[in-house]
XYZ file of C-alpha atoms in Angstrom:
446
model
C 60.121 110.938 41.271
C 58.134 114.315 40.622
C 60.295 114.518 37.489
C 59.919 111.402 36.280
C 56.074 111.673 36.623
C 56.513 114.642 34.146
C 58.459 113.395 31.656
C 56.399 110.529 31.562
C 53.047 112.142 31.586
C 54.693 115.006 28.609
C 55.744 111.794 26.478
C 51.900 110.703 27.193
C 50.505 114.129 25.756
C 52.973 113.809 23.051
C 52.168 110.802 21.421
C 48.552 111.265 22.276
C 48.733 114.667 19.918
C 51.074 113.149 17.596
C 48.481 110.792 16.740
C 45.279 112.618 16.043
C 47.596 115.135 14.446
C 48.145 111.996 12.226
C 45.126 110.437 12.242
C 43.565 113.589 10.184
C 46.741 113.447 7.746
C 46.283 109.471 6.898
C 45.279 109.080 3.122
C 41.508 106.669 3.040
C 41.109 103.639 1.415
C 38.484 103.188 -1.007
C 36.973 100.089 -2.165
C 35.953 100.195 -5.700
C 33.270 97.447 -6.810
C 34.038 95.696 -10.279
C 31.400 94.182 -12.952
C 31.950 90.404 -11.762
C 31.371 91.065 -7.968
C 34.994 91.272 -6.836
C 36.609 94.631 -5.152
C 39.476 96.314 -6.361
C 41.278 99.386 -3.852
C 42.326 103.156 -4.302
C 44.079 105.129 -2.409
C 43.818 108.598 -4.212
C 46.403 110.855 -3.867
C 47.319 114.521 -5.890
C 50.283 115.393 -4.508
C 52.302 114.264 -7.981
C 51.134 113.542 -11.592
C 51.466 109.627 -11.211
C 49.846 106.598 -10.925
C 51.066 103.111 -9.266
C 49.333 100.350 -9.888
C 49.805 96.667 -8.460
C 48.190 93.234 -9.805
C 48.551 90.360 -6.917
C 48.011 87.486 -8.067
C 47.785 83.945 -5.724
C 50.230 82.572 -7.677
C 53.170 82.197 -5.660
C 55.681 79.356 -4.877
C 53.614 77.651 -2.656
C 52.064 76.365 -6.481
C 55.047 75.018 -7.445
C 54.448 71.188 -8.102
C 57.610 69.339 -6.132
C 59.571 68.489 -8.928
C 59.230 71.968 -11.239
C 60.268 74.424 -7.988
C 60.770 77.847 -9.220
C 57.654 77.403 -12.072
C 55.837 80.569 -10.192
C 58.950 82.816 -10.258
C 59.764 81.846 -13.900
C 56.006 82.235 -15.052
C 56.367 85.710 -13.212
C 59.591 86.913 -14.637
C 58.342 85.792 -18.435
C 55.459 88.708 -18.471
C 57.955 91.801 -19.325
C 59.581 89.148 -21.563
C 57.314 89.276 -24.653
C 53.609 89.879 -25.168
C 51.220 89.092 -27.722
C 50.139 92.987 -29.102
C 47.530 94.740 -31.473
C 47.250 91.295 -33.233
C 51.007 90.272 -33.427
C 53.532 90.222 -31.056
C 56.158 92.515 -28.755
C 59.101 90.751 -28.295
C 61.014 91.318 -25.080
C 62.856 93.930 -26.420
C 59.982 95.599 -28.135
C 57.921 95.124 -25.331
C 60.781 96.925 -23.117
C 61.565 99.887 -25.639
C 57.622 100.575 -25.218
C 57.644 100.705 -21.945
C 61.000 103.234 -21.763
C 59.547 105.178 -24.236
C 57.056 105.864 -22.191
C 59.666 106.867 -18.927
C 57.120 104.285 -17.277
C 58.229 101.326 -15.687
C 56.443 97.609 -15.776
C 57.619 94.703 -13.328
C 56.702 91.091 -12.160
C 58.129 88.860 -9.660
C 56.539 85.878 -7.445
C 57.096 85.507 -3.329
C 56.283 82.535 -1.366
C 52.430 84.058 -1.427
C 51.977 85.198 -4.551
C 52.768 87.203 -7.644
C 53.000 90.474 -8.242
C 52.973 92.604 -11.313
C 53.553 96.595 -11.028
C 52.965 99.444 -12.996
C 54.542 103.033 -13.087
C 53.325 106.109 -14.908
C 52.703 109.964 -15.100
C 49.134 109.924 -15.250
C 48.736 112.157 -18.180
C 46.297 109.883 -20.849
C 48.713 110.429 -23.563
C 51.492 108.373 -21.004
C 48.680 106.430 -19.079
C 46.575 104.887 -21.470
C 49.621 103.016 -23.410
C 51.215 101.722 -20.312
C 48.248 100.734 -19.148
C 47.479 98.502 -22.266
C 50.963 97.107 -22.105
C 50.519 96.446 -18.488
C 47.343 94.462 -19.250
C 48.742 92.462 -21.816
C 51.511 91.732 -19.918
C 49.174 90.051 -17.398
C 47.131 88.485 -19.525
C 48.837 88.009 -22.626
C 52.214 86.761 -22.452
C 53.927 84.295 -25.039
C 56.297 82.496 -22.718
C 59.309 82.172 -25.658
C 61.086 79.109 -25.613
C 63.795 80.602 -26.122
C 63.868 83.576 -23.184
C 62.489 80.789 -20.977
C 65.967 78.775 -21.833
C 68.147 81.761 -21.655
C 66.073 82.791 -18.006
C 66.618 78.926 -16.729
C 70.761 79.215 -17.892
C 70.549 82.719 -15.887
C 68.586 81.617 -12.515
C 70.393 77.678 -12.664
C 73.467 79.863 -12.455
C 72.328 82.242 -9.680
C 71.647 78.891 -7.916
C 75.271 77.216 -8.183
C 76.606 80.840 -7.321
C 74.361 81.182 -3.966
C 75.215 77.260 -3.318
C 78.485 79.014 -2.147
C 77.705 81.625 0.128
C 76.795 80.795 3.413
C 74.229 83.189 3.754
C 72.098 81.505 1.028
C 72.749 77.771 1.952
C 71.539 79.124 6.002
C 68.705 80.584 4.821
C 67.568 77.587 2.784
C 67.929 74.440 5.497
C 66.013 77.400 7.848
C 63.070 77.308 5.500
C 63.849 73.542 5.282
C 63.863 73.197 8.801
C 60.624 75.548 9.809
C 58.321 74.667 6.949
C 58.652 70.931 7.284
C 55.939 69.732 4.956
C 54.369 72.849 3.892
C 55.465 73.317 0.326
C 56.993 76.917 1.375
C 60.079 74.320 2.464
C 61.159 73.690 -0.713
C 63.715 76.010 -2.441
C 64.431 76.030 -6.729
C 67.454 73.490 -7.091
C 69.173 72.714 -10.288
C 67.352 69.714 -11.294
C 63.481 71.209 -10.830
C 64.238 74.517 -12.931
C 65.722 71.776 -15.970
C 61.867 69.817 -15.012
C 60.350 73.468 -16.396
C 59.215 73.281 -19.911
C 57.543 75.736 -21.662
C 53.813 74.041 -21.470
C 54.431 74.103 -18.040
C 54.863 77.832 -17.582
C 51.561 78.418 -19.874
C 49.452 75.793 -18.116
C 50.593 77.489 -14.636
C 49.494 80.923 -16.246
C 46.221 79.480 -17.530
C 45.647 77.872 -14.056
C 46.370 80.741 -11.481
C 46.068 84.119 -13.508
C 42.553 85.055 -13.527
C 40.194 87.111 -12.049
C 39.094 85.173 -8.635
C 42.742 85.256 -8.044
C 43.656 88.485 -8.621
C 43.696 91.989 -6.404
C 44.198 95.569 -8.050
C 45.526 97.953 -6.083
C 45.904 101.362 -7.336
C 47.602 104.604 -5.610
C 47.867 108.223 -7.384
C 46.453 111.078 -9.127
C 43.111 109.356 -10.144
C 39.553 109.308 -9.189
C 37.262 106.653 -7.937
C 35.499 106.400 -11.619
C 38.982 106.479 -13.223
C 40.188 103.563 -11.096
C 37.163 101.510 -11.213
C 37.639 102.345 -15.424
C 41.600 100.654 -14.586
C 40.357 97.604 -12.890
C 38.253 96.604 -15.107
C 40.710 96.520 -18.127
C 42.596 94.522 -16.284
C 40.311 92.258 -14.568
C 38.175 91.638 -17.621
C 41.405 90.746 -19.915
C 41.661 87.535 -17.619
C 39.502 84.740 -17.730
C 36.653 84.535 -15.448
C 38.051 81.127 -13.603
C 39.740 78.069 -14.386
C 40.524 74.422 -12.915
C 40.052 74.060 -8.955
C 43.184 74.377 -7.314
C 44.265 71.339 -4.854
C 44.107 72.584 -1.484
C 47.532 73.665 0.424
C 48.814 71.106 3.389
C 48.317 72.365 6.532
C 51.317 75.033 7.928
C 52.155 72.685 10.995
C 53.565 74.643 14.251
C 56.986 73.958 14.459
C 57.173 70.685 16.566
C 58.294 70.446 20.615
C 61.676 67.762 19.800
C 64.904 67.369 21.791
C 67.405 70.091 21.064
C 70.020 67.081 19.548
C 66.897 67.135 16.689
C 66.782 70.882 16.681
C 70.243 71.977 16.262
C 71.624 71.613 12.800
C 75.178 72.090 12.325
C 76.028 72.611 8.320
C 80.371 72.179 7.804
C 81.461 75.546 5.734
C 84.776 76.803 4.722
C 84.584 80.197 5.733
C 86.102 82.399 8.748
C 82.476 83.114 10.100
C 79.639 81.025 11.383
C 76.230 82.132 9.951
C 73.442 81.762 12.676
C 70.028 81.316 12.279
C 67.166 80.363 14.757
C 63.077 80.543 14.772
C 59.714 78.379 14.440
C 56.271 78.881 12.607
C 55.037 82.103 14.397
C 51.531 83.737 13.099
C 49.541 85.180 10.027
C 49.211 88.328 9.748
C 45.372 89.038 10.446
C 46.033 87.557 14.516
C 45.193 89.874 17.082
C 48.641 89.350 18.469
C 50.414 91.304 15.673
C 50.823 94.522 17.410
C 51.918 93.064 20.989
C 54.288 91.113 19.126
C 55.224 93.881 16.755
C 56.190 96.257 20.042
C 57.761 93.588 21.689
C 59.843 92.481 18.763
C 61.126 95.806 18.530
C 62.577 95.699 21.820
C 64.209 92.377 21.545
C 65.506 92.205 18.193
C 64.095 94.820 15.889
C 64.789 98.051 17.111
C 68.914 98.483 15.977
C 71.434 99.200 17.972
C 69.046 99.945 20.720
C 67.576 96.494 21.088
C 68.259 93.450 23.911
C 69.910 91.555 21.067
C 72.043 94.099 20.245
C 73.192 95.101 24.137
C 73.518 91.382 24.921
C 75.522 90.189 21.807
C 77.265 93.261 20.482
C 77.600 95.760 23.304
C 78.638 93.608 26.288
C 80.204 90.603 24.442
C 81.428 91.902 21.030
C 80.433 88.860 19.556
C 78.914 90.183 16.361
C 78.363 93.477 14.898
C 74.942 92.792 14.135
C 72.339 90.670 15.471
C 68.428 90.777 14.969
C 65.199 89.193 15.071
C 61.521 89.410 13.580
C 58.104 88.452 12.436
C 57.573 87.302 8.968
C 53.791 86.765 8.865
C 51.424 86.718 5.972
C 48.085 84.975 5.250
C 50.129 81.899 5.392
C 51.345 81.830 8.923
C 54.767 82.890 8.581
C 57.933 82.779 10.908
C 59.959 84.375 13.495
C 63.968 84.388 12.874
C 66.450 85.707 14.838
C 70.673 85.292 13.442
C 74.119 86.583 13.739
C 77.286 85.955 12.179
C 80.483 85.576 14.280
C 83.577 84.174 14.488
C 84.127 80.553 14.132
C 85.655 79.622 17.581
C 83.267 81.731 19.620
C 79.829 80.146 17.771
C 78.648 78.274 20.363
C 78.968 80.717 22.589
C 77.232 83.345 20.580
C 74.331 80.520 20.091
C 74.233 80.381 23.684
C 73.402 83.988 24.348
C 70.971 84.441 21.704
C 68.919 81.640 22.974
C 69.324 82.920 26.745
C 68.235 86.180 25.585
C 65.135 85.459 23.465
C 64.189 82.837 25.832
C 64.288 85.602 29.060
C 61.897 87.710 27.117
C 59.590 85.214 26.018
C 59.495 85.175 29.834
C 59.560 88.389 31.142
C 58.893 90.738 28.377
C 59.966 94.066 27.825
C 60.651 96.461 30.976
C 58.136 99.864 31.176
C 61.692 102.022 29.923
C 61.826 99.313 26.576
C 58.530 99.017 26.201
C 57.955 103.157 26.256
C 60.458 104.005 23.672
C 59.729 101.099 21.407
C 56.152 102.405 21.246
C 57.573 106.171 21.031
C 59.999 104.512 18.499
C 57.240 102.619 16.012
C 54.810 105.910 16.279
C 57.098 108.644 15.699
C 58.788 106.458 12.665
C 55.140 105.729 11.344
C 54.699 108.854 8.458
C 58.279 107.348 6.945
C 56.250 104.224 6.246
C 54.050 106.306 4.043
C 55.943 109.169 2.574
C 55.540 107.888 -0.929
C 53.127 106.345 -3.355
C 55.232 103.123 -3.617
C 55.199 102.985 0.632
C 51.173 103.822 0.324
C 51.141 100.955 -2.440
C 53.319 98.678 -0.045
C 50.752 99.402 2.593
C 47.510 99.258 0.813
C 48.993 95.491 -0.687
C 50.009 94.298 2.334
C 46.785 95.757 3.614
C 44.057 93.853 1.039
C 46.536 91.033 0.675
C 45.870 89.689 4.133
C 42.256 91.196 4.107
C 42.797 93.645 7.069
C 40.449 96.170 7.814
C 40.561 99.141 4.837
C 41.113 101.410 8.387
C 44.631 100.049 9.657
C 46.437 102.688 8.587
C 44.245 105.166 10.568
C 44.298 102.915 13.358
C 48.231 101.857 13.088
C 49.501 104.413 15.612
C 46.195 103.682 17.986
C 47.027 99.966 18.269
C 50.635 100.508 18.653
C 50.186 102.781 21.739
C 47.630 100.174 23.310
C 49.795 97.634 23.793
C 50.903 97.329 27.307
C 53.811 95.149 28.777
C 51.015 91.820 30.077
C 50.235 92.342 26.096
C 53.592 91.510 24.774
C 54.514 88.924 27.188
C 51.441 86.991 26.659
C 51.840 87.096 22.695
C 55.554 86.061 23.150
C 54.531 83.152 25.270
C 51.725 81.630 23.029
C 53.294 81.881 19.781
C 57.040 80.981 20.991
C 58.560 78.546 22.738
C 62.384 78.003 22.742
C 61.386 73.766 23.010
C 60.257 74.204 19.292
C 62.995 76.500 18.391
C 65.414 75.318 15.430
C 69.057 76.416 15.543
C 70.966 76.236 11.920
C 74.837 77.327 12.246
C 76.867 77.289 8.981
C 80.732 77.861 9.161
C 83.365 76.326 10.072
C 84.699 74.068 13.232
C 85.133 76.190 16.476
């Protein structure tokens, strides 16, 4: 018992030194105030010549109208394809050659949430200052060619019809299905809406949701406050001011209390293993609850091979060799999933277990062993989440994104230690409940 007390009370002083030994090392976040009232954010950093930069945009799939799904991702993927430039144009190959020439590196994709367009560069002016004027026309300047959009509709129609056979995919999609009910997030591009996207359409999306009340910069690197206020404002003043008001979203529903005959979907697949998937709605990621959840998470589902998932699936039933669970949230309240694949004739079973499992810790929580080393776990893992300027940029997105407090990361390792076992087994028991749970298998007969 003596022992015991010791180890326990050295694993105390350890994390407790660990942390303000970290605290000091954490880079700040500065705010930088633009010319038409908005904010963009820094997080200034010498280490190496370069210079991140990323352009949210709310402009994600959520916008989609319900017959054109996949409009946001296409309007996305069309900015490195061509750009109006100096008073004529860059086509996409032009506009890509530029960018190489440079060793610099432009991208743009859309999530569920929004759209995202990011910027790499040495941050010597003679590299800099040209990416950064290809970057902004990028943004705000695109030609959307009929021709690339045809070619990018052949490319992602096919990517559609190829994922249409893997089990993985068609899980994955009645999940969304299944969880999002109503909420536009449901809906997944089919063949049929990305042939309803015309050209017009991807320019009057552009017009509509790229401009500045919709827009965060984020910057991380080797410049200075007055160098990245200088940044924002090139890009922020190259879009226009506002545009049309936007039709309110649908309200994100919690997932429904039904019978489990409503809540288990079985989808018929010719293959030798049963894909498993199982969740609800769950929380945003600005609710108090993120940290109890995030702890207790890691012990159930999230924490690898050392997990209850893991020791009740894998180790004592060999049933699959993976299994996990997590927390998706966002400013949208996102979802918690939990899947496996196994074989066919031992699915049920495997179902079976997974529920019993997540439903004992909704429960009881995490004991004081699991809930210790998850904690010891999350903290001691914490500088690998920022040992880069793409992990700070990561951080500082997700950070303004879901308008946190510009101090999380300084407080990250302070609100994972808090959390104490009444914590996590609370937050499991308001935001989950196994009545509201969906189960999707896809595979084959047992």
């Amino acid at each position: 018992m003596q022992r015991n007390h010791h180890l326990i009370k050295g694993l105390i002083v350890l994390i407790a030194t660990f942390i303000a030994a970290h605290a000091q090392a954490v880079l700040p976040i500065q705010a930088i105030p633009l010319s038409n009232g908005t904010k963009a954010y820094l997080i200034q950093t010498n280490a190496i010549p370069m210079v991140d930069i990323e352009i949210s945009i709310d402009a994600g799939s959520r916008y989609d109208p319900k017959d054109q799904s996949g409009l946001a991702s296409l309007t996305a993927a069309l900015l490195t394809r061509g750009i109006q430039w100096q008073g004529g144009f860059l086509n996409e190959a032009q506009q890509a050659d530029a960018i190489a020439e440079l060793g610099a590196s432009i991208s743009a994709s859309a999530s569920g949430e929004r759209a995202i367009v990011r910027a790499r560069s040495l941050s010597k002016p003679d590299i800099f200052d040209p990416l950064l004027q290809l970057l902004v026309a990028s943004v705000s300047k695109p030609i959307f060619d009929a021709s690339i959009l045809m070619r990018e509709k052949q490319r992602v129609s096919a990517a559609i019809q190829e994922g249409d056979t893997k089990p993985e995919v068609v899980l994955q999609k009645r999940f969304r299905q299944e969880v999002f009910g109503n909420y536009p997030l449901a809906r997944s591009p089919n063949i049929e809406s990305i042939a309803a996207i015309k050209e017009g359409d991807l320019k009057r999306f552009h017009q509509n949701f790229y401009r500045q009340d919709r827009v965060i910069v984020n910057i991380v690197g080797n410049v200075d406050p007055a160098r990245a206020k200088q940044i924002a404002e090139q890009i922020i003043t190259a879009l226009p001011a506002k545009g049309p008001v936007i039709p309110a979203l649908p309200s994100l529903e919690r997932s429904p209390i039904e019978p489990e005959s409503k809540r288990l979907i079985r989808i018929p697949f010719q293959t030798q293993q049963t894909h498993i998937a199982m969740g609800m709605t769950a929380i945003t990621r600005d609710n108090p609850d993120y940290f109890p959840l995030l702890v207790g998470n890691y012990v159930l589902g999230g924490g690898g091979f050392v997990s209850r998932l893991v020791g009740e699936v894998r180790d004592k039933r060999g049933f699959a060799y993976s299994v996990f669970s997590y927390f998706q949230p966002g400013r949208d309240t996102g979802t918690f999933e939990a899947g496996l694949q196994t074989r066919n004739d031992q699915a049920d079973q495997a179902l079976n277990v997974l529920q019993e499992t997540i439903a004992r810790f909704i429960e009881d929580g995490p004991s004081d062993a699991e809930l210790a080393a998850a904690k010891a776990n999350l903290i001691n893992g914490y500088p690998l989440r920022l040992d880069s300027n793409r992990k700070l940029l990561d951080n500082l997105s997700a950070i303004t994104w879901n308008q946190l407090p510009l101090n999380t990361l300084d407080v990250w390792t302070q609100q994972v230690a808090a959390v104490k076992k009444d914590d996590v087994r609370n937050a499991f028991k308001r935001h989950l409940d196994m009545r509201r749970m969906i189960s999707v298998l896809v595979g084959g007969t047992p």
